[in-house]
Amino acid sequence: MLRVCWKGAHAAARQCVCGKVKAHPLQHCRRYTTAGDSGSSAGKIVAASLLTVGGGLSGTILYAKWDPKFRANIEKSVPYSDQLFEMALGPPPPPLVPLQKKPGKIEPLQISSLSEASKESKQPKAKAKKSDPAPVEAPPAVEEAPAPTPQTLEEASAEAAHIISAIGEVPSVPAPGTSDESPPGHTAAGEERKDHHEPALKERPAEEVSARLAQQDKAEQDALAALTAGLEESLGSSAKTTLQAIGAQEAVLTAIATHANKLREAMDSQTPPDEKSTQWKALNEALSDRTRAMEEAEEALLKAKGELEILRGVINSAKQSKIDSARPQILAAEENLHSMIVDLDKVVTKVQTAQTEAKIVSQYSELVNEAKAQFQQELANITPEIQANWKGLSGKLSADDLNSLIAHAHRRIDQLNRELAEQRVREQIHIEAALEQQKLEDQKALERAVTSALEHRREDMRLEQEKKVQEVREVMEAEMRTQLRRQAAAHTDHLRDVLKVQEQELREEAQEILNSKMMEQETHYRRLTQEQLDTFTLDMNAAYARLKGIEEAIDSHVIAEEEARKAHQLWLSVEALNYTLKSAGADSPTEPLEGAVGVIKENCAENEFAQALASALPEESLSRGIYGEASLRARFYDIRRLARRVALIDETRNSLYQYFLSYLQSILLFEREQVVPPAKLASEDLDTFRLLAYATYSIERGDLELAAKFVNQLRGESQRVAQDWLKEARLTLETKQVISLLSAYANAVGLGTTQAP
Amino acid sequence: MSEKELGQKWDRCLADCAVKFGTGLGLGIVFSVVFFKRRTWPIVFGTGLGLGMAYSNCQNDLRSRYVLHSKYFSFEQK
């Protein structure tokens, strides 16, 4: 059965399931499919959204990479995008800074002479660099590499003005000496300026500058000295050698002259033959002399030329070194050189002419010798037995020989006559030819002379020009110096004036300031003293007042203590009085309060208030004492019962029957014992029973006064019944009031006099 | 005390009533015995008399406060 059930359950379940399976699987399927569908569609959605977001992000990043402005915008607007960008792209490109113009090579200031200004390629544009204090330095100026044309004089003067004004701006730095000046001998076109090192862009301190200047001056001086020494040396040596050369040349001249003379003499065969040999010897000697002299002269000339070259080299180097003060020396050296060269040349030309003459003479002599030789040869031919030296054979000659000789001589004479005639005929031609030759030679010589003269003239002119230039420069320099001096003087005057004025102003200012400070100090001092005085007075007053105060305080303290003692006593007596109140028994009154009140009266004999209060106590309380509240309360209930019973009885109704009715009423009337009394009594509240209820309520709450008030409102017999109670209550209340007043007063007095610990 | 007054009055009243009653009763009995041949009417009469007197006394006593007392003054015009 269980199995059946089981089966049934299974079947049911299955059915259920199957029933639902169809739906379920469908549902499932649907769910799956929907899930699948939804899954796929959700996946699609997710993928699509991811794609969009990624695409947007990458697009933003790429665009930001390309456009930095866009990147900046995005970084500004979207927080944390800058980090993302930094991560992706690296740090942002730096903002474009406007390229500062490279300051051109700062050319230092130079006080240079006008020629220098004209010579210098580009003067430093000091005005352009007003902001930076142009370093006024003497060291090698910065010169532009290309050799520009020299500036005109106006430009140079403008430059000079610039320089002067710039100097005016920078007074602290001493003006540099005219140290760096290129030698005047070179034109700008001729020389290439070397690019010197770039000067420092910052101003050197004055000491450094002056030190440098001193250094440079010293170096200059040294160089100058060296230069001059060198120049002098070379000049001296060259002069010596030149002189030597000239001397040698002159010697050569003389030697040549002597030699020529000798030769001519020798050629003039009019001397006797035995002197001929001496003559020829002398001639030979002269010749050797001449050759030697020539050699010497050659040597000397070479040496001189060498020396002159050296001198020229030295002069060039001196010129290169650009020391201005050496210029005149250089000029002089150059002049010397030139003159030496000229002299040398002259002498050389002289020698050359002499040489040519000598050559002519020698040629003539050669010709003569040749003729002689020929003659001799002829003679030899004719007279073979006559040997070479026919001079000593004049006595040995035979008649034939003589005849042949004379025949030969005649023949020769004829020949010579013929030749002469021929020559005469050809004279003209020869002369013309000779003239031509001579002309040519003359021309050549002329040319040479002209060229040499030209050279010399040119050299002269150059030297003169240089001299003139030098002079002009010096003049200009002097003038410039005077002008500068004038300017400086004017400047100093101006400065003096300005300084005077400034001094005045400053003095006044200082005086003012001093005055004001003095005033301040004085007022301050006065104020301080016054303050001191005031404070002292204040302190004194304060001290006195305090003393007084203290005295008063002490007095009042004494008084207060007295008061306190009295108050204490009063309080004690009032407490005693209060205590006596407690002595009320259940039904018996308290002790008579006389004693306590008497004590109070004693204690506060001066206190009017207390006295008044103490006397305000009712007589009964004093003599008889008062009833306690509890007894009154108890009594009240009796009164209440009674009053209820005679509630109907008053003046009009007071028969016994009324009494009976009243009793009946009181028995039959049911009401609450206690009723909350209202704030205001209305007319219906004046009912006996009501009043009694209120009174009961009040008295139950301890409010005797209110109960008394309500009881006071009773009328008729009830009133008469409650009369005594009321009286007692009144008494008690009065006494209690007075005592409470006294107690409060005592407390107050006590509080007033007690001092807080 | 004023509240005791009423009680006292009632005590007196009762006492008086008792006395008067007894007295009346006695007298009545006496009279009835003596004079009226043992009739009851003089007892009742006497009791009634006595009670009545007691009642009246009681009432008067209780009323006593409200009763106005007057005095005669002879006024002589001078």
Short mmCIF file of C-alpha atoms in Angstrom, two decimals, chain A residues 560 563-568 570-571 607 609 742-754:
data_model
loop_
_atom_site.label_atom_id
_atom_site.label_comp_id
_atom_site.label_asym_id
_atom_site.label_seq_id
_atom_site.Cartn_x
_atom_site.Cartn_y
_atom_site.Cartn_z
CA ALA A 560 28.84 92.28 59.26
CA GLU A 563 25.13 91.50 62.11
CA ALA A 564 25.88 87.93 61.41
CA ARG A 565 26.03 87.19 65.06
CA LYS A 566 22.78 88.94 65.61
CA ALA A 567 21.22 87.27 62.69
CA HIS A 568 22.47 84.01 63.98
CA LEU A 570 17.76 85.77 65.68
CA TRP A 571 17.75 82.73 63.62
CA ASN A 607 15.50 95.43 64.46
CA PHE A 609 11.03 94.68 61.45
CA LEU A 742 10.37 85.89 61.12
CA SER A 743 12.12 82.77 60.04
CA ALA A 744 12.44 83.99 56.50
CA TYR A 745 13.68 87.25 57.78
CA ALA A 746 16.16 85.54 60.01
CA ASN A 747 17.23 83.34 57.14
CA ALA A 748 17.58 86.29 54.87
CA VAL A 749 19.53 88.20 57.41
CA GLY A 750 21.60 85.18 58.04
CA LEU A 751 22.20 84.67 54.32
CA GLY A 752 23.02 88.25 53.96
CA THR A 753 25.58 88.18 56.65
CA THR A 754 27.04 84.76 56.16
#
